[in-house]
Coordinates of C-alpha atoms in Angstrom, one line a residue:
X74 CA -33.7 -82.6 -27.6
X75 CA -36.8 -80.1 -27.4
X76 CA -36.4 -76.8 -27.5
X77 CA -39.3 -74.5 -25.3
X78 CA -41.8 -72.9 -27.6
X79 CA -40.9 -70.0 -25.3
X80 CA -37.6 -68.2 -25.6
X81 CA -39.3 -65.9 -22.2
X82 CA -42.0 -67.2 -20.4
X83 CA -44.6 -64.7 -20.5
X84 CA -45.9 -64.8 -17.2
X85 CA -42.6 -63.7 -15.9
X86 CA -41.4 -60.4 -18.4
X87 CA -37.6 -60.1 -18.5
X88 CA -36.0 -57.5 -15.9
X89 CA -33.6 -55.4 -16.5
X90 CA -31.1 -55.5 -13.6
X91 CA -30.0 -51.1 -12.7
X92 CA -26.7 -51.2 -10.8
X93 CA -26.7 -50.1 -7.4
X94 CA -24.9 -46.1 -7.9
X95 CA -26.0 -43.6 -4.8
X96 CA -25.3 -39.9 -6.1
X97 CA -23.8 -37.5 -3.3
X98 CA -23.8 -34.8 -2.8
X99 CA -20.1 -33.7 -2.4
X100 CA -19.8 -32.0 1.5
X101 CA -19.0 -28.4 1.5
X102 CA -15.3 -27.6 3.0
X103 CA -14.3 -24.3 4.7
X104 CA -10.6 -25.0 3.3
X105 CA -11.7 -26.1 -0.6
X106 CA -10.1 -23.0 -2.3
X107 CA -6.3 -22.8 -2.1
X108 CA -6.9 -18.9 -1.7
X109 CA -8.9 -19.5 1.5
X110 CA -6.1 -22.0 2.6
X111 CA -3.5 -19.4 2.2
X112 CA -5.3 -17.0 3.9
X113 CA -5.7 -19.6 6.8
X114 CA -2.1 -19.9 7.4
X115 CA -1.5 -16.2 7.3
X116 CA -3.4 -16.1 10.0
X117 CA -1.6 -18.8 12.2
X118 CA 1.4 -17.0 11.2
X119 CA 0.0 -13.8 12.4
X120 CA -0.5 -15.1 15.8
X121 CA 2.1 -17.4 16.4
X122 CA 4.2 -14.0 15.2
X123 CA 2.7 -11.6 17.8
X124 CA 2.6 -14.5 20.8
X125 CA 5.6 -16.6 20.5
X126 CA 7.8 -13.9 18.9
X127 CA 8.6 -11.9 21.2
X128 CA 9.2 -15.4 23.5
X129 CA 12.1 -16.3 20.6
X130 CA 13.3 -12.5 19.7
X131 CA 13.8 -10.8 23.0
X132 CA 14.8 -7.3 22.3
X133 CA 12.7 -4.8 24.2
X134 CA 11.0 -3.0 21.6
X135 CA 11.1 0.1 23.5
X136 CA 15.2 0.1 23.7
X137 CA 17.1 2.7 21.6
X138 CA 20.2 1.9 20.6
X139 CA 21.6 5.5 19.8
X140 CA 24.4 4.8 17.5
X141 CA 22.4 2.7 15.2
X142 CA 19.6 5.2 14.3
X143 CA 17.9 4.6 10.7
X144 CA 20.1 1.2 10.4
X145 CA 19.0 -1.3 7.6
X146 CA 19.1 -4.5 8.2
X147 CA 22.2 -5.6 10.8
X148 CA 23.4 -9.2 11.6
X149 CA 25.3 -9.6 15.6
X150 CA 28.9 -7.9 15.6
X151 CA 31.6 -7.0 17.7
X152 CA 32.1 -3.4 18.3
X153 CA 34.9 -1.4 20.2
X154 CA 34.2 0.3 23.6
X155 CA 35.9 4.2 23.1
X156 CA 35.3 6.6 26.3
X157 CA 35.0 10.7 25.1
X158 CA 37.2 12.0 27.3
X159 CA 36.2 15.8 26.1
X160 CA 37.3 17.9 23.2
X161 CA 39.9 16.3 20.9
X162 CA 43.4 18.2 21.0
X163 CA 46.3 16.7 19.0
X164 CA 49.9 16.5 20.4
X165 CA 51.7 16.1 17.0
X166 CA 52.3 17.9 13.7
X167 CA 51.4 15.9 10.1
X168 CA 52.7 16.9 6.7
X169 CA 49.7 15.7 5.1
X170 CA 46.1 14.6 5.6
X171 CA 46.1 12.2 8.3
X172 CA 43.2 10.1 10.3
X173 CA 44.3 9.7 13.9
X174 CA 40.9 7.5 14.8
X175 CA 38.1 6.2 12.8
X176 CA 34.9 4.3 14.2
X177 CA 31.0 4.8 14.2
X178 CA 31.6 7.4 16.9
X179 CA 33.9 9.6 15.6
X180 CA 36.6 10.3 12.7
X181 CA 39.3 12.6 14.0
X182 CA 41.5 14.4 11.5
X183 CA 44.6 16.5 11.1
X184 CA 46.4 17.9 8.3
X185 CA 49.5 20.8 7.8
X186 CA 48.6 24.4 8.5
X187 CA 49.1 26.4 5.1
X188 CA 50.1 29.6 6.7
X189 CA 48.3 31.5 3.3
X190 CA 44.8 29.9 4.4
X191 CA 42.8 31.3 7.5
X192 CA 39.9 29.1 7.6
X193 CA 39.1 25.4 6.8
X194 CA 35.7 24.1 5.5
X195 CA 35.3 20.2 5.9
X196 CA 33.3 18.0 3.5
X197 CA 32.4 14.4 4.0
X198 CA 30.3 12.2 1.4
X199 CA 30.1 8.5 0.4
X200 CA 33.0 7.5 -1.5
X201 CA 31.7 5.7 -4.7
X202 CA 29.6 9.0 -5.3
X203 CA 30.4 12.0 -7.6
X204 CA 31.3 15.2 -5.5
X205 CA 32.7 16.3 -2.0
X206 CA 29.6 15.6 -0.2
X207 CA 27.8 17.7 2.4
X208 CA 29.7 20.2 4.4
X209 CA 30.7 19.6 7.9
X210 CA 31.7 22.7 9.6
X211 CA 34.4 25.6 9.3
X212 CA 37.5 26.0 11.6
X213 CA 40.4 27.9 11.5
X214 CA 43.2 24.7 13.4
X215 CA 44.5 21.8 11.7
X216 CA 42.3 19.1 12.9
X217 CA 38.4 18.4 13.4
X218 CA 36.5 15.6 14.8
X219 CA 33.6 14.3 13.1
X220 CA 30.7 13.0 15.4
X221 CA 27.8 13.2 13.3
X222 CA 25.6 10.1 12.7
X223 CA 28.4 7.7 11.1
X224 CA 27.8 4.4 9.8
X225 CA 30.3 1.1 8.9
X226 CA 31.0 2.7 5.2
X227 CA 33.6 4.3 2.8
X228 CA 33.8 8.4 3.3
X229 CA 35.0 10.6 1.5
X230 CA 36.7 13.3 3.5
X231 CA 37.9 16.9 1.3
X232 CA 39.8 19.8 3.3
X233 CA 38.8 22.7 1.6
X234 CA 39.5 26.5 1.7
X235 CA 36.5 28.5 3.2
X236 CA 37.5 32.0 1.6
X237 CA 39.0 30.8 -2.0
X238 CA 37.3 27.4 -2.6
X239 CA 40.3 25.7 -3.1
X240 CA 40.8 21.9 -2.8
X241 CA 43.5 21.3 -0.3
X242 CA 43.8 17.5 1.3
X243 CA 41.2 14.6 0.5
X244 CA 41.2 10.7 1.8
X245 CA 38.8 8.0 1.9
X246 CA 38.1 6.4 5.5
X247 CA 36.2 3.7 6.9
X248 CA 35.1 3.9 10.3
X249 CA 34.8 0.6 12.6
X250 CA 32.0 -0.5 14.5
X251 CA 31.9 1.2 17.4
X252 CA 30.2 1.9 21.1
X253 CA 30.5 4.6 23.4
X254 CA 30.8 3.5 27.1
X255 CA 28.0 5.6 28.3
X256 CA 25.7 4.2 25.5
X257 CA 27.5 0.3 26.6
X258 CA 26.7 1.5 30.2
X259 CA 23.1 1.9 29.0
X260 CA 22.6 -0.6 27.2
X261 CA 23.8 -3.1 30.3
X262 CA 27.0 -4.2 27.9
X263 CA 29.5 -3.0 30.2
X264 CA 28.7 -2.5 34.0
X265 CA 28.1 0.3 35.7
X266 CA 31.0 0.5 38.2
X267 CA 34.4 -0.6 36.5
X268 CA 36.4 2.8 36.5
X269 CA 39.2 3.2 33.6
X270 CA 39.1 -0.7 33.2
X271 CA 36.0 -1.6 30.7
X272 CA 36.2 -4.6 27.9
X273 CA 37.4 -3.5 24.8
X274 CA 34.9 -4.9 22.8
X275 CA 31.6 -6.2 23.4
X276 CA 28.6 -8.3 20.8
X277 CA 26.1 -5.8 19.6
X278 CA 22.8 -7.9 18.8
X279 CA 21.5 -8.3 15.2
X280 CA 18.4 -6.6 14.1
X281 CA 17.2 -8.1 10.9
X282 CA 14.6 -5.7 9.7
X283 CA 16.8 -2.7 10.6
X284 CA 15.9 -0.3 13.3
X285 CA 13.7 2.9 13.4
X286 CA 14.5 7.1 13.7
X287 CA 15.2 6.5 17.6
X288 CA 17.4 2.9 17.5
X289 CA 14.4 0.6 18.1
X290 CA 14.4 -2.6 16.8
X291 CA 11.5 -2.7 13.9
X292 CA 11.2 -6.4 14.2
X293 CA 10.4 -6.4 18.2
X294 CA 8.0 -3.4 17.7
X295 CA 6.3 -5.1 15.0
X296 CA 6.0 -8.1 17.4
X297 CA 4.6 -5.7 20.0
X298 CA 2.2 -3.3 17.9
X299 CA 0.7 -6.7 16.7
X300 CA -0.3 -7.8 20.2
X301 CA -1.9 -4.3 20.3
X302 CA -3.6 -4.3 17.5
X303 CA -4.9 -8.4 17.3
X304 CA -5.8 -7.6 20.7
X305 CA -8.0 -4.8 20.0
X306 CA -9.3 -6.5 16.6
X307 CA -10.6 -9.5 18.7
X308 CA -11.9 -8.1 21.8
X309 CA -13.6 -5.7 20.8
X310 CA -15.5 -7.3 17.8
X311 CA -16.2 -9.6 21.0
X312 CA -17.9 -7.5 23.3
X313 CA -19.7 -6.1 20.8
X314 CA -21.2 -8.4 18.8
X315 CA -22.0 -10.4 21.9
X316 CA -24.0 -7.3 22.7
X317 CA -25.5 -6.9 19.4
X318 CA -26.6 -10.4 18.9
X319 CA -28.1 -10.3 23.1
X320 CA -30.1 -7.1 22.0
X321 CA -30.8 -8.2 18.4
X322 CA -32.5 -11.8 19.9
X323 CA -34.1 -10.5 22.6
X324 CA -36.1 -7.7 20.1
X325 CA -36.6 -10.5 17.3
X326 CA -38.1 -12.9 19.7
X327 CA -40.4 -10.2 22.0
X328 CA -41.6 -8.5 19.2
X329 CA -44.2 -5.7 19.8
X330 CA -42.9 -2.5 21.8
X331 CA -39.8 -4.1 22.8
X332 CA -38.9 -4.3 19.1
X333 CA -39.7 -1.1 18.1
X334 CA -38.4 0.5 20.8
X335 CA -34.8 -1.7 20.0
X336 CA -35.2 -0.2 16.6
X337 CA -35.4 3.3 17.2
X338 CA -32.0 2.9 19.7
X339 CA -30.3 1.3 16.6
X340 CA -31.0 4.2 14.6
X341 CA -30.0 6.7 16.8
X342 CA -26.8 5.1 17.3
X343 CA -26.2 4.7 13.9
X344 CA -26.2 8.3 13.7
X345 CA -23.9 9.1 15.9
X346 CA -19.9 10.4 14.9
X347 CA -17.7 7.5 15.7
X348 CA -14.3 10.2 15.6
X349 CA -16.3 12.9 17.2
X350 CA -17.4 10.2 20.4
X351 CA -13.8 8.8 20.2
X352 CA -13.1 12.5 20.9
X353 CA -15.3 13.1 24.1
X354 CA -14.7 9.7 25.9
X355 CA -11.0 10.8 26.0
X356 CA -12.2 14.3 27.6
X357 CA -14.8 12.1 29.8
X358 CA -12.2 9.8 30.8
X359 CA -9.3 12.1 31.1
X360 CA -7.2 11.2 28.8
X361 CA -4.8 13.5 27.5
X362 CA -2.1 14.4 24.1
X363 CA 0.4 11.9 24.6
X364 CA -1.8 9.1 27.0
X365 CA -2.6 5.7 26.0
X366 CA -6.2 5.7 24.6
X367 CA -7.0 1.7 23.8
X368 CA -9.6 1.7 26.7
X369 CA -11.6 4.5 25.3
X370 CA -11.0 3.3 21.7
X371 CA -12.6 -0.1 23.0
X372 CA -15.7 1.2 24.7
X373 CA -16.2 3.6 21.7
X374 CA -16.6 0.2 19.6
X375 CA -18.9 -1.0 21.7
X376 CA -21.3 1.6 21.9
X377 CA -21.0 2.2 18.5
X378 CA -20.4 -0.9 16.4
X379 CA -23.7 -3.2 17.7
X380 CA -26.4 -1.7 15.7
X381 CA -25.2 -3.6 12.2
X382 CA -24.7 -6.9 14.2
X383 CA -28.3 -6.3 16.0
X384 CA -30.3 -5.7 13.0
X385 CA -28.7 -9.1 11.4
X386 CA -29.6 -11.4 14.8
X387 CA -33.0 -9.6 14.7
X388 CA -34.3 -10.7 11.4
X389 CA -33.3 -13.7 11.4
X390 CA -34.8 -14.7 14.7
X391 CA -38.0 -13.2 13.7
X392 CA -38.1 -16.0 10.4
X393 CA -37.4 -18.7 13.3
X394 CA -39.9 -18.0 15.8
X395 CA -42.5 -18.5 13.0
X396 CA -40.5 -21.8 12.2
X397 CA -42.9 -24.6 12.9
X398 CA -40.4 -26.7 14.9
X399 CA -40.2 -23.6 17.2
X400 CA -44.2 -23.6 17.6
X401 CA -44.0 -27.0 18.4
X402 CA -41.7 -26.3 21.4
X403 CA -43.8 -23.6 22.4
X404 CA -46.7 -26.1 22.5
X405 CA -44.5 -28.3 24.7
X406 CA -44.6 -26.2 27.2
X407 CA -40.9 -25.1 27.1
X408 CA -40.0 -21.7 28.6
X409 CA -38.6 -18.6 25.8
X410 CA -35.2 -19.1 27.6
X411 CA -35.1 -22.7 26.7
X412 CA -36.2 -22.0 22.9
X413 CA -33.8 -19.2 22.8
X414 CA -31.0 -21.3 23.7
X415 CA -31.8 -25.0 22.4
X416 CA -33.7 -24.2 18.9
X417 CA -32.7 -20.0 17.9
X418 CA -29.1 -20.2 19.3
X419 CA -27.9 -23.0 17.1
X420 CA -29.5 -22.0 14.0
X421 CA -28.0 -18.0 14.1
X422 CA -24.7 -19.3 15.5
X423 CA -23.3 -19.3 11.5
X424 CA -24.3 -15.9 11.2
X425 CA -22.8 -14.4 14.2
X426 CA -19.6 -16.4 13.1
X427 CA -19.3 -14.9 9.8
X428 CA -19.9 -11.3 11.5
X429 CA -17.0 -12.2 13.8
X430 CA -14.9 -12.8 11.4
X431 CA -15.7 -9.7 9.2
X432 CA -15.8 -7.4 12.3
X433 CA -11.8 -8.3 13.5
X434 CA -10.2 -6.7 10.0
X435 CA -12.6 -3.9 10.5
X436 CA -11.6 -3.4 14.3
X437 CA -7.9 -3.6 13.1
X438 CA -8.4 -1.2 10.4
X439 CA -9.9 1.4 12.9
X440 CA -7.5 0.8 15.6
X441 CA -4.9 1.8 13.0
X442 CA -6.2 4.7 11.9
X443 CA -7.0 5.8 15.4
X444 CA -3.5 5.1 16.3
X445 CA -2.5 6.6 12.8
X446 CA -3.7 10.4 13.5
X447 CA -2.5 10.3 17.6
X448 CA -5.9 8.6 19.3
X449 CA -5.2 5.4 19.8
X450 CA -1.8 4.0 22.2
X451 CA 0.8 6.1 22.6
X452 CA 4.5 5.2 24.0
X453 CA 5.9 3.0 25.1
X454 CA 3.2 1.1 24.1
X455 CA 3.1 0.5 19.9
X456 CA 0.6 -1.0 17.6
X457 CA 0.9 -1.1 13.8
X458 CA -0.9 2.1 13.4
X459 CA 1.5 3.7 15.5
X460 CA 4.5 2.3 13.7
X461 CA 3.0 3.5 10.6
X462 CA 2.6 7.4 12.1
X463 CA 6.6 7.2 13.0
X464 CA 7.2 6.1 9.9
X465 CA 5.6 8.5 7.3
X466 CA 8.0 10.7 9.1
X467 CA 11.0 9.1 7.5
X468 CA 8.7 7.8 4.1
X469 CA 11.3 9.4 1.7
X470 CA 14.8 8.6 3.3
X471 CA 13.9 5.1 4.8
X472 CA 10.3 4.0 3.8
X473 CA 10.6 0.5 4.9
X474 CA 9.9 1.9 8.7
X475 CA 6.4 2.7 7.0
X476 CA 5.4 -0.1 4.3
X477 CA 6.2 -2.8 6.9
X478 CA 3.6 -2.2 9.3
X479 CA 1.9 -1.0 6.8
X480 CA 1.9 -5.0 5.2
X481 CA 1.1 -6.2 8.3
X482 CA -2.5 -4.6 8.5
X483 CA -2.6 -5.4 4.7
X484 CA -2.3 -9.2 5.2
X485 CA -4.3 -8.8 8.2
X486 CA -6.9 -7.7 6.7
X487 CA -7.2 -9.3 3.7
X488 CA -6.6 -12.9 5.2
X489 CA -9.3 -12.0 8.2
X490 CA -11.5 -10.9 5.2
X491 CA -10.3 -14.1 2.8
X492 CA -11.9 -16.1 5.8
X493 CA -15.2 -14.3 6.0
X494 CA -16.1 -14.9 2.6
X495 CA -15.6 -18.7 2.7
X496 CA -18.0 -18.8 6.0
X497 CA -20.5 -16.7 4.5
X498 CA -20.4 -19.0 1.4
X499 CA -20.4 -21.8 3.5
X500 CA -23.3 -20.6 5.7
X501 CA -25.1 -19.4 2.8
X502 CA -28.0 -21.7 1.6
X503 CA -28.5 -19.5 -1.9
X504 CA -24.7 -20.8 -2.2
X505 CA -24.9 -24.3 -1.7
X506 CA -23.2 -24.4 1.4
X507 CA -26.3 -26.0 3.3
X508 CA -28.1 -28.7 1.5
X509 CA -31.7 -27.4 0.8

């Protein structure tokens, strides 16, 4: 056997044989950061909250139930009817501290006339605190009827002598749940016309966050002040960066006079007082203290709010037109209205996205505080900034009526915000969102 002189035959050099690997580039994803997906769902939850709440949880967030004022939270119960047939008069004498009726609308009590003691003081407090409790009233009979604001807990009821300060009688009650007829009347619990024959109990619904200072349910108002204010933090963002990026195109594409004298507008408005024009379109339109102001609240933010979303359209639409695929279409013979919309449009359509989604948060924000100091709706209708005015009235003694509106603009906000960030990052070429 011969063996080649040639281990490689030099006319043909060995090869060495690459593998075929492709680098990609990974594509960019709106939803890559678990913070941003977060914020996503807060947002579905927002709306599906405000839309088909109210469709699921239909309480009338403008009826006051007016023996459950400042209630936490309360599931569906059973309460007794009672009728007030006028002043309370006993027809029997006790020999001690007695309760002849005890429900949510009224505790009546007798006890023994001392014949040494001329006037009785009456305390009541909770009965797994220290003390007697507040006081009551003064009378100089054997019996008093307590009507003031009761709840389904333990009291602590103390007799005591007005003149000496003497302890005389003390008991612990616990009144039931309870309706008056006119309030069941009201409420459409009992009808209207049935004379002395009424049911003698009927379901009072549950209320889950509690209700507010009036009786309101504070989850159906927070259903109905966030229609309010996601209405207003999505229209008018709308109108007015729809008019902003109109304005903004038209100056960045004409250039010459058109353009300055689009410049010169923006800076006037800029200078102009957003509170102090909020002020006069409710003198110009005639609204008044006390009047629902969420029309001039959205015209204000459209004469007001354009300029920042003008000035963004405007510069980038004067980098396009300079763009040589846009010179090209103008050497086609294609009309500025056909450019505009088939070569600009698409190319600033990221930008007004990301202003969209920055402006909604910031429409929400000023809604509330316009509803916050009395300028924005007014009642019945609520929003969140509303809710959060009624509340600071009651911040110490029940702040939940405050800090939970007060979380819904927060998570508004911040999600709405959340979601602005990751489009501008995805829109952003510096970022690496668009590939270069």
């Amino acid at each position: 056997m011969s063996l080649s002189p040639f281990r490689f035959l030099p006319w043909q050099p060995a090869q060495m044989q690459q593998p075929d690997v492709f680098y990609r580039r990974p594509k960019p994803s709106l939803w890559s950061s678990p913070t941003v997906v977060i914020a996503g769902a807060a947002v579905v939850l927002l709306v599906v909250f405000v839309t088909l709440g109210p469709q699921l949880w239909r309480q009338d967030p403008a009826q006051q139930w007016l023996s459950l004022t400042s209630q936490g939270p309360l599931p569906s119960q059973w309460a007794m009817v009672v009728d007030d047939h006028g002043q309370w008069q006993p027809r029997r004498k006790v020999k001690h501290l007695t309760v002849r009726a005890a429900n949510t609308e009224y505790v009546r009590l007798q006890w023994p006339v001392l014949p040494d003691v001329e006037r009785y003081q009456i305390y009541r407090g909770p009965a797994d605190e220290p003390g007697i409790g507040l006081p009551l009233g003064t009378t100089a009979k054997g019996h008093y009827e307590d009507v003031l604001q009761l709840r389904r807990q333990i009291y602590r009821y103390t007799v005591v002598d007005a003149d000496r300060g003497l302890q005389l009688f003390a008991l612990d009650v616990r009144p039931k749940v309870a309706i008056s007829l006119f309030e069941a009347q009201l409420q459409g619990l009992v009808p209207v016309s049935v004379g002395d024959s009424y049911p003698s109990y009927v379901e009072l619904p549950g209320h889950p966050l509690g209700t507010d200072a009036l009786g309101r349910d504070i989850l159906a108002r927070l259903m109905a002040g966030g229609q309010t204010s996601l209405f207003v933090g999505v229209v008018a963002p709308l109108l007015y960066i729809s008019f902003g990026c109109l304005l903004g195109a038209v100056a960045g594409f004409a250039g010459g006079w058109v353009d300055q004298a689009t410049m010169r507008l923006v800076d006037f408005v800029i200078a102009l007082p957003f509170l102090l024009f909020m002020i006069l379109l409710r003198v110009a339109f005639g609204i008044g203290p006390g009047e629902n102001g969420i029309f001039p609240l959205i015209i204000a933010m459209l004469i007001l709010s354009w300029p920042g979303t003008a000035r963004l359209i405007r510069g980038q639409v004067l980098s396009l037109r300079q763009q040589p695929f846009v010179e090209a279409a103008r050497l086609a013979g294609l009309s500025n209205l056909h450019i505009i919309f088939r070569h600009v449009f698409p190319n600033v359509l990221p930008l007004i996205l990301v202003a969209f989604s920055f402006a909604i948060p910031q429409a929400i924000f000023t809604e509330a505080f316009l509803s916050f100091i009395g300028m924005g709706v007014a009642p019945p209708t609520t929003s969140w900034g509303a809710l959060c005015n009624d509340g600071i009235k009651t911040l110490l003694s029940h702040p939940r009526q405050l800090l939970l509106p007060a979380l819904m603009i927060s998570i508004s906000v911040l999600a709405f915000n959340i979601l602005g960030d990751a489009l501008r990052d995805l829109t952003d070429k510096r970022s690496g969102g668009v590939p270069q």
